[in-house]
Coordinates of C-alpha atoms and ligand atoms in Angstrom, one line a residue:
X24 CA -6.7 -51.3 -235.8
X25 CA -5.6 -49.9 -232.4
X26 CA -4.3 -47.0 -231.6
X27 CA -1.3 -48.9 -230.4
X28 CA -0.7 -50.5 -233.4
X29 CA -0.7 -47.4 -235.5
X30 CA 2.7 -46.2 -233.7
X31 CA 5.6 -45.4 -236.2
X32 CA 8.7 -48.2 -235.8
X33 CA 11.2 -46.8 -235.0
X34 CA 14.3 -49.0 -235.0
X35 CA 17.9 -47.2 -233.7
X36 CA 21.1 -48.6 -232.7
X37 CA 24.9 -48.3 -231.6
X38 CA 28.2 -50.1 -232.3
X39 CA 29.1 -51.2 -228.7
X40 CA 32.7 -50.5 -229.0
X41 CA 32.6 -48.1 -225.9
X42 CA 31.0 -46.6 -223.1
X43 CA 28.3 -44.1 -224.2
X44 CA 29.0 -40.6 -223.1
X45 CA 27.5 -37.0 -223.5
X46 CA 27.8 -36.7 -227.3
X47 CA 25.7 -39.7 -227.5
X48 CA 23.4 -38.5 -225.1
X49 CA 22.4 -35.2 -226.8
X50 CA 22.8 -36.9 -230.3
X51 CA 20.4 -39.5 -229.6
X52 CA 19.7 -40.8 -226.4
X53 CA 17.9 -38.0 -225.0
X54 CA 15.4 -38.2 -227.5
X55 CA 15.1 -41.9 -227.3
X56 CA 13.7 -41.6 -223.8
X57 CA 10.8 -39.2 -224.9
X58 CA 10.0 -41.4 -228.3
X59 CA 9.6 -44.5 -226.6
X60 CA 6.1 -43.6 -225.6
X61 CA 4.8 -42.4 -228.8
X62 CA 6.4 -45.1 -230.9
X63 CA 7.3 -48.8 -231.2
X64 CA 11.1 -48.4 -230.4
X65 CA 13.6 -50.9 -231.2
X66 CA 17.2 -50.5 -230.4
X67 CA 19.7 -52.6 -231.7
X68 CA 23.2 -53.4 -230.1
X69 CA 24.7 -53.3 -233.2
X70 CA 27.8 -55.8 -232.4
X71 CA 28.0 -57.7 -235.7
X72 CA 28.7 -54.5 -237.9
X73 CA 30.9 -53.1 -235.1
X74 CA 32.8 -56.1 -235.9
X75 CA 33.2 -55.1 -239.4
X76 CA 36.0 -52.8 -238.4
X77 CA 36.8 -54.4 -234.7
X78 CA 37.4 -57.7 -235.9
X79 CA 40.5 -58.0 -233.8
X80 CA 39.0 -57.4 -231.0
X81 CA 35.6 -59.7 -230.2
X82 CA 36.3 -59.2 -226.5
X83 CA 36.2 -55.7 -226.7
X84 CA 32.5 -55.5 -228.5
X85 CA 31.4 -58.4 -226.2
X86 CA 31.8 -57.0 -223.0
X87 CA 30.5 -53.4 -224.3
X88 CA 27.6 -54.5 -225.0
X89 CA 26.6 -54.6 -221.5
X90 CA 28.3 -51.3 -220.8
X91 CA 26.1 -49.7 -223.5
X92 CA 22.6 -51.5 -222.8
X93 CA 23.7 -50.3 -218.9
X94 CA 24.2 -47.3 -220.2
X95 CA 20.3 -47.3 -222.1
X96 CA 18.7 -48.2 -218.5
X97 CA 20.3 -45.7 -216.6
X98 CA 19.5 -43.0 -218.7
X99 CA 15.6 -44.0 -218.5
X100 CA 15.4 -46.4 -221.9
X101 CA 12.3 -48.6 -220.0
X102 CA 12.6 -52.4 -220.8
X103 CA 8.5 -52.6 -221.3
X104 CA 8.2 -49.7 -223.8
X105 CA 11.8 -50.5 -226.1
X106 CA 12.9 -53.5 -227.1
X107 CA 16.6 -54.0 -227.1
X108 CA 18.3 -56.7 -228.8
X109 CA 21.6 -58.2 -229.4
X110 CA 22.0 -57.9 -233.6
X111 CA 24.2 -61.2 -233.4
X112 CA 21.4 -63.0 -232.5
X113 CA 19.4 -62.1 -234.8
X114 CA 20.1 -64.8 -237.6
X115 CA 17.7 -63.5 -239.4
X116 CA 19.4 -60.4 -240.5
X117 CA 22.3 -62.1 -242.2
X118 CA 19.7 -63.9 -244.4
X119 CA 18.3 -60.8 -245.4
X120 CA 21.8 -59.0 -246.1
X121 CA 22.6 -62.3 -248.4
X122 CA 19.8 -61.5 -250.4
X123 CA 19.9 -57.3 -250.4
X124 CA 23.9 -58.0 -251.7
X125 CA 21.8 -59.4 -255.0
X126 CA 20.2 -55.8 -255.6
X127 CA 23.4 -53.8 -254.6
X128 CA 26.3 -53.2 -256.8
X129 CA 30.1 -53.1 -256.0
X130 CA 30.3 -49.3 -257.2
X131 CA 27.3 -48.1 -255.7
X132 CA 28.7 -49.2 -251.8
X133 CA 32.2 -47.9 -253.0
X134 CA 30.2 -44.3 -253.9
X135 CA 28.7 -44.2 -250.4
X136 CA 29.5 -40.6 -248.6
X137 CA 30.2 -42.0 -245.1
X138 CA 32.1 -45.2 -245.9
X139 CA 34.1 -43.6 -248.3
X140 CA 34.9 -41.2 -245.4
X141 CA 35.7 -44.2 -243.2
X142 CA 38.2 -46.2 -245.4
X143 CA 40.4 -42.6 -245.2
X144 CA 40.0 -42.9 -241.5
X145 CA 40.7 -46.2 -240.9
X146 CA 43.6 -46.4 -243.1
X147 CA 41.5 -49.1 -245.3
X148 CA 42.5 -47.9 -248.5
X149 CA 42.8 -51.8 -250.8
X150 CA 42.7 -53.5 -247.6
X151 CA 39.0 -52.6 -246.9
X152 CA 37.4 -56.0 -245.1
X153 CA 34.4 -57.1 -247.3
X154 CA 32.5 -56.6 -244.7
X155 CA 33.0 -53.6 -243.6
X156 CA 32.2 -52.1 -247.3
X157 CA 29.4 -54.1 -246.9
X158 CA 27.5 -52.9 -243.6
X159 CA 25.4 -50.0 -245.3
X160 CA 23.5 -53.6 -246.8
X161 CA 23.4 -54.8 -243.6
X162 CA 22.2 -52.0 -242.3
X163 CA 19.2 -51.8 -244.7
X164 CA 18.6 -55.6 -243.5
X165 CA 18.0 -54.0 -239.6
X166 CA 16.0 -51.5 -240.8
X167 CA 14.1 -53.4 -243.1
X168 CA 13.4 -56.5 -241.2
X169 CA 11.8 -54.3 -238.3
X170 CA 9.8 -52.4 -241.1
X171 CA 11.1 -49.0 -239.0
X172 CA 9.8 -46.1 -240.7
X173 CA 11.7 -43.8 -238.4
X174 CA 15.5 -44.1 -237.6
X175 CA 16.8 -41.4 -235.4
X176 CA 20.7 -41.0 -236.6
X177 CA 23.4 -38.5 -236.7
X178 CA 23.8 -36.5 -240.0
X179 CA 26.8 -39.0 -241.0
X180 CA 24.2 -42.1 -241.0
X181 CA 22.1 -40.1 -244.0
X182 CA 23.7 -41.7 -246.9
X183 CA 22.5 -45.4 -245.3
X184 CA 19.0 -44.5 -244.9
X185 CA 19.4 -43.2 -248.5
X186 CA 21.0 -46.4 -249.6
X187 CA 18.5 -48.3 -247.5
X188 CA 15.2 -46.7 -249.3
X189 CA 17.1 -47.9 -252.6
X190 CA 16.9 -51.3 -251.7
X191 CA 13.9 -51.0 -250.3
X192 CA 12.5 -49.7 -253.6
X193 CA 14.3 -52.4 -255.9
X194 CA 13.2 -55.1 -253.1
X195 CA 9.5 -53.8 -253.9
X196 CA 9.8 -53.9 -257.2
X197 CA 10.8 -57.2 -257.6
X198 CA 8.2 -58.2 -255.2
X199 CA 5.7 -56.3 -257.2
X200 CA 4.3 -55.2 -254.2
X201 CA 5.3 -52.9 -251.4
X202 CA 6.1 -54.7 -249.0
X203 CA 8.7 -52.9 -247.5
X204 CA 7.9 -49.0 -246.2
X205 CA 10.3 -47.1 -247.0
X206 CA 12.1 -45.2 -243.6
X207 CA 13.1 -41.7 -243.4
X208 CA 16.2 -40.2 -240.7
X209 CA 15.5 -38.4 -237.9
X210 CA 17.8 -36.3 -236.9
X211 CA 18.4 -34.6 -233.1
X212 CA 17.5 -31.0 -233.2
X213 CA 21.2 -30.6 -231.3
X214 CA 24.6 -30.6 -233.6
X215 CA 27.3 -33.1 -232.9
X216 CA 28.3 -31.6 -229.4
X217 CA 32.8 -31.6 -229.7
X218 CA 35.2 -33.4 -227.3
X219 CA 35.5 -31.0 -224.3
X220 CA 39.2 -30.0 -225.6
X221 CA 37.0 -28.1 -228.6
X222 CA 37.8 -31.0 -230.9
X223 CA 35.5 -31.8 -233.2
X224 CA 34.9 -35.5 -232.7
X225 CA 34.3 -36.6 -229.5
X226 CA 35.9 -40.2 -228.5
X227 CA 37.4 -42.1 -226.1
X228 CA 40.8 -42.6 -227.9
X229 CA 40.9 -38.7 -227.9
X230 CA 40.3 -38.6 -224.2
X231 CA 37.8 -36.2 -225.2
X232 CA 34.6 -37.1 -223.5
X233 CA 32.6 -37.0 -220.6
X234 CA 30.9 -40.8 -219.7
X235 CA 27.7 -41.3 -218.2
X236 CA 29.0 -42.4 -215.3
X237 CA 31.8 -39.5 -214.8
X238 CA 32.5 -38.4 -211.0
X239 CA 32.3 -34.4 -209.9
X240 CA 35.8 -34.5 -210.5
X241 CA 36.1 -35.9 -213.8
X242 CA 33.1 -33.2 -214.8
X243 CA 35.2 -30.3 -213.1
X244 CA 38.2 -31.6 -214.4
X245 CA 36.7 -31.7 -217.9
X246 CA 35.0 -28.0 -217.7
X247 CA 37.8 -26.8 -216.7
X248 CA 39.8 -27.6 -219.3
X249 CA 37.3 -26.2 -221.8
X250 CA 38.4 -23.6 -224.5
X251 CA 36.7 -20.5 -224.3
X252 CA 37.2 -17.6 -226.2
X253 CA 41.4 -16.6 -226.1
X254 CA 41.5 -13.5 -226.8
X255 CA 38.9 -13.0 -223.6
X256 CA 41.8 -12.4 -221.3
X257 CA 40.7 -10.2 -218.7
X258 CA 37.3 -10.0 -217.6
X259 CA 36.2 -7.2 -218.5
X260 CA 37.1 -7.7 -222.2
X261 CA 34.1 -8.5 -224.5
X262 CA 34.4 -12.4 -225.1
X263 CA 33.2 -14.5 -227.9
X264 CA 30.3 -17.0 -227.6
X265 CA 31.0 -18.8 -231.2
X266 CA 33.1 -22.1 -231.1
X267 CA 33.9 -21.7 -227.0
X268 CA 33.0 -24.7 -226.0
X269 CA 31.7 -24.0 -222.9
X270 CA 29.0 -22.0 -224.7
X271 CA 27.9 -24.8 -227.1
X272 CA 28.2 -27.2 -223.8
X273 CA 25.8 -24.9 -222.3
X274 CA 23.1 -24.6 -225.4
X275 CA 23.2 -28.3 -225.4
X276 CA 22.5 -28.7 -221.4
X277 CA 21.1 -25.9 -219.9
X278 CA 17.5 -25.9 -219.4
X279 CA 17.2 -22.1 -218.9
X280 CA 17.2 -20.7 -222.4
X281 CA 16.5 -17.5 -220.9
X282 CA 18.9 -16.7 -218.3
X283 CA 21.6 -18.9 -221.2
X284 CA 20.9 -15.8 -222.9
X285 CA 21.6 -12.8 -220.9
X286 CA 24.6 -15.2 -219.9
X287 CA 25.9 -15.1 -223.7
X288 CA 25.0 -10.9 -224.1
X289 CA 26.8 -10.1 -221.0
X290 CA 30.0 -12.4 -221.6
X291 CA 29.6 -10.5 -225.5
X292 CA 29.6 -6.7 -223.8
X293 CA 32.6 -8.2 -221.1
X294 CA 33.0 -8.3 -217.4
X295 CA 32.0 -11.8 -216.8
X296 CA 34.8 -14.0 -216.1
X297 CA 35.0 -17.9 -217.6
X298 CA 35.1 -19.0 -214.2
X299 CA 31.7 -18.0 -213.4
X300 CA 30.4 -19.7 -216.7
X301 CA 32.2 -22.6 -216.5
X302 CA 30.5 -22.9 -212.8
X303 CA 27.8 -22.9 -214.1
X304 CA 28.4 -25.7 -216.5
X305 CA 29.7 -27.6 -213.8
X306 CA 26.8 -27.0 -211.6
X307 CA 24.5 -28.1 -214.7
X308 CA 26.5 -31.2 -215.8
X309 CA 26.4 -32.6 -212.3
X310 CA 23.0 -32.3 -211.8
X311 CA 22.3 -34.1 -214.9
X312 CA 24.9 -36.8 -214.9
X313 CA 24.9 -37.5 -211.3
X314 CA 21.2 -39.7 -211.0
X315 CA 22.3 -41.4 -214.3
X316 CA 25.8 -42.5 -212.5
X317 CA 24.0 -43.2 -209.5
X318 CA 21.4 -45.7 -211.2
X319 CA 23.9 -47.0 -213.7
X320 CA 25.9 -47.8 -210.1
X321 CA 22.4 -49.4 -209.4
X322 CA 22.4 -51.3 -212.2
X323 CA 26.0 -53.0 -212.3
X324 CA 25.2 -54.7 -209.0
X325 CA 22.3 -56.7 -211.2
X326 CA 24.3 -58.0 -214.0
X327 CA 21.3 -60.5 -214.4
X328 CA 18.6 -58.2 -215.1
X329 CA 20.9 -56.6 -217.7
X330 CA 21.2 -60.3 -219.3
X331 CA 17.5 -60.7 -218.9
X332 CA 16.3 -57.3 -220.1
X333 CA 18.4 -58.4 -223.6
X334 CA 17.5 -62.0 -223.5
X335 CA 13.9 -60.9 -223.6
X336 CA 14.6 -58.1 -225.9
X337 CA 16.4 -60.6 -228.2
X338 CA 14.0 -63.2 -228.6
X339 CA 11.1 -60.8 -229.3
X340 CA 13.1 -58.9 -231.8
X341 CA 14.2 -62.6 -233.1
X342 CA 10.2 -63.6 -233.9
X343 CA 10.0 -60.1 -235.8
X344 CA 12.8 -60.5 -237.6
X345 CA 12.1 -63.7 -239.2
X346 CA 8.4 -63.1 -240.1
X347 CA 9.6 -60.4 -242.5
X348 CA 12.2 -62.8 -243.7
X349 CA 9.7 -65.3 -244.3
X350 CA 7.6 -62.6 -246.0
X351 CA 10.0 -61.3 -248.8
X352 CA 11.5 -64.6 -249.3
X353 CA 7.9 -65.5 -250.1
X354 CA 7.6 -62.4 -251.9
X355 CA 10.4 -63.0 -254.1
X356 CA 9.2 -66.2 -254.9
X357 CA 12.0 -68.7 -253.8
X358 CA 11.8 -71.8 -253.3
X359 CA 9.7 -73.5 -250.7
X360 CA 9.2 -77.0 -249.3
Ligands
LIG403 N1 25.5 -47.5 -238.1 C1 25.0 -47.1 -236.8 C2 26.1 -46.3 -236.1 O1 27.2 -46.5 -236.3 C3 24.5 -48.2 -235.9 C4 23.4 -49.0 -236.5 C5 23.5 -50.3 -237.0 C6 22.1 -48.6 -236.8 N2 22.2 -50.7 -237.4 C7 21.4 -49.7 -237.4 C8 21.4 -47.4 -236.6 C9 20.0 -49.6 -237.8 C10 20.1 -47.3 -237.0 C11 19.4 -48.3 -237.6 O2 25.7 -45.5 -235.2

């Protein structure tokens, strides 16, 4: 074997139901960039399961899925080391979700953490679309039919990977073999980063959240309206460096760890103003979000490469897909002509 083919799979995805922005970049795509040359890194435009609660609004997942594979390029996701694929397409997954359903029961999908938390959300409660109560199966299909032993998720994606490894297990068992390996999170080092108004979720509805492609003046506009500490009215009172959000802005984004420090024990003692830490944030944010905007700028002019980089992604990811299809439904032992 070569060394190449001894890198872990990973396979990592989004719901395209928006523009990507900063939470997404420290939650995930930030690390994507550096794993895609120590692994085999597939990343799934997950538009079929964002239609499990969008399914109102095809237009809205259609046309972000460009937005967010844009969004992939410009932050340095290279074409030739991850494949990225359009889940629609990939008939091959809905075969394998047919078949999981078989090993899954009603209660156990009704028990799960995170779509338990979702139905609340979304106002669900008896109307909950089959589908939608569903997608933790269909998840374990993506996962399972890339054999990715590595998904890099946020914290509230745990209970699928737990879900998935049970079907994975049940799959092998009934195989009598293990096919299937089973997968294991990876989670970013960085908490969820809040909406700059120091809410907790970050999203565009909220009006929360920087994009990728933000101008100066939507980043100044943003810092600006920050919450610090409020009880750190003059500046020479000692200010508070837990929950201001321009202090968790900065651990996420500054690269000097060092001079972040002496920042946070000098705002602690007092005599350093907001304004002079929020420039800095500013200064910080712009630097990093101004080549991304500039290439994603790039980028929008090409709309065919965009179509090409998924095309090719698709059809690679489609071949992959369907051997391990072919594999567990010859596992299983169904019928064959
Ligand atoms: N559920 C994931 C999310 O909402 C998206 C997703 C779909 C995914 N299929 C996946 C993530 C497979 C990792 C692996 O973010």
């Amino acid at each position: 074997m070569t060394v190449e083919n001894q890198r872990p799979i990973i396979l990592t995805g989004d719901r395209p139901t928006g523009q990507l922005h900063l939470g997404h970049f420290v939650g995930s795509l930030r690390s994507r960039v550096g794993l895609q040359d120590s692994h085999h890194q597939h990343i799934l435009l997950a538009d079929a399961q964002a239609l499990t609660d969008n399914a109102d609004n095809f237009e809205k997942v259609r046309k972000n899925i460009i937005e967010v594979a844009t969004d992939y390029l410009a932050v340095g996701i290279d074409p030739t080391k991850t494949t990225i694929c359009v889940q629609s397409h990939l008939s091959a997954l809905n075969e394998l979700t047919m078949l999981y359903l078989n090993f899954v029961t009603v209660a156990r999908l009704e028990r799960n953490p995170t779509i338990k938390s979702e139905i609340q959300m979304r106002g669900f409660e008896r109307d909950i679309p089959a589908g939608f109560l569903c997608y933790p199966v269909a998840q374990a299909a993506d996962i399972t039919a890339f054999k990715a032993t590595v998904v890099p998720v946020g914290e509230d994606q745990i209970p699928m990977i737990e879900q998935t490894n049970e079907i994975i297990r049940r799959v092998n068992r009934q195989i009598g073999n293990d096919i299937l390996p089973e997968c294991k999170a990876l989670l970013s080092n960085v908490g969820r980063l809040p909406g700059f108004d120091g809410k907790a979720k970050m999203s565009k509805s909220l009006g929360n959240t920087i994009v990728l492609n933000a101008t100066d003046k939507d980043i100044k506009k943003a810092v600006n309206a920050m919450y610090t500490d409020p009880n750190h009215l003059r500046i020479e009172d000692p200010g508070q460096v837990e929950g201001n959000v321009v202090f968790t802005y900065l651990d996420a984004f500054d690269p000097n760890k060092e001079e972040l420090e002496d920042l946070k024990a000098h705002y602690r003692r007092g005599g350093l103003g907001d304004g002079t830490v929020k420039k800095r944030l500013e200064g910080i944010l712009k630097e990093l979000i101004t080549p991304i905007r500039e290439r994603r700028n790039e980028l929008s002019k090409d709309p065919d490469y965009i179509m090409d980089v998924l095309q090719e992604g698709t059809k690679k990811c489609q071949i992959l897909t369907q051997s391990t299809l072919d594999e567990i439904k010859s596992g299983l032992g169904m019928f064959k002509f």
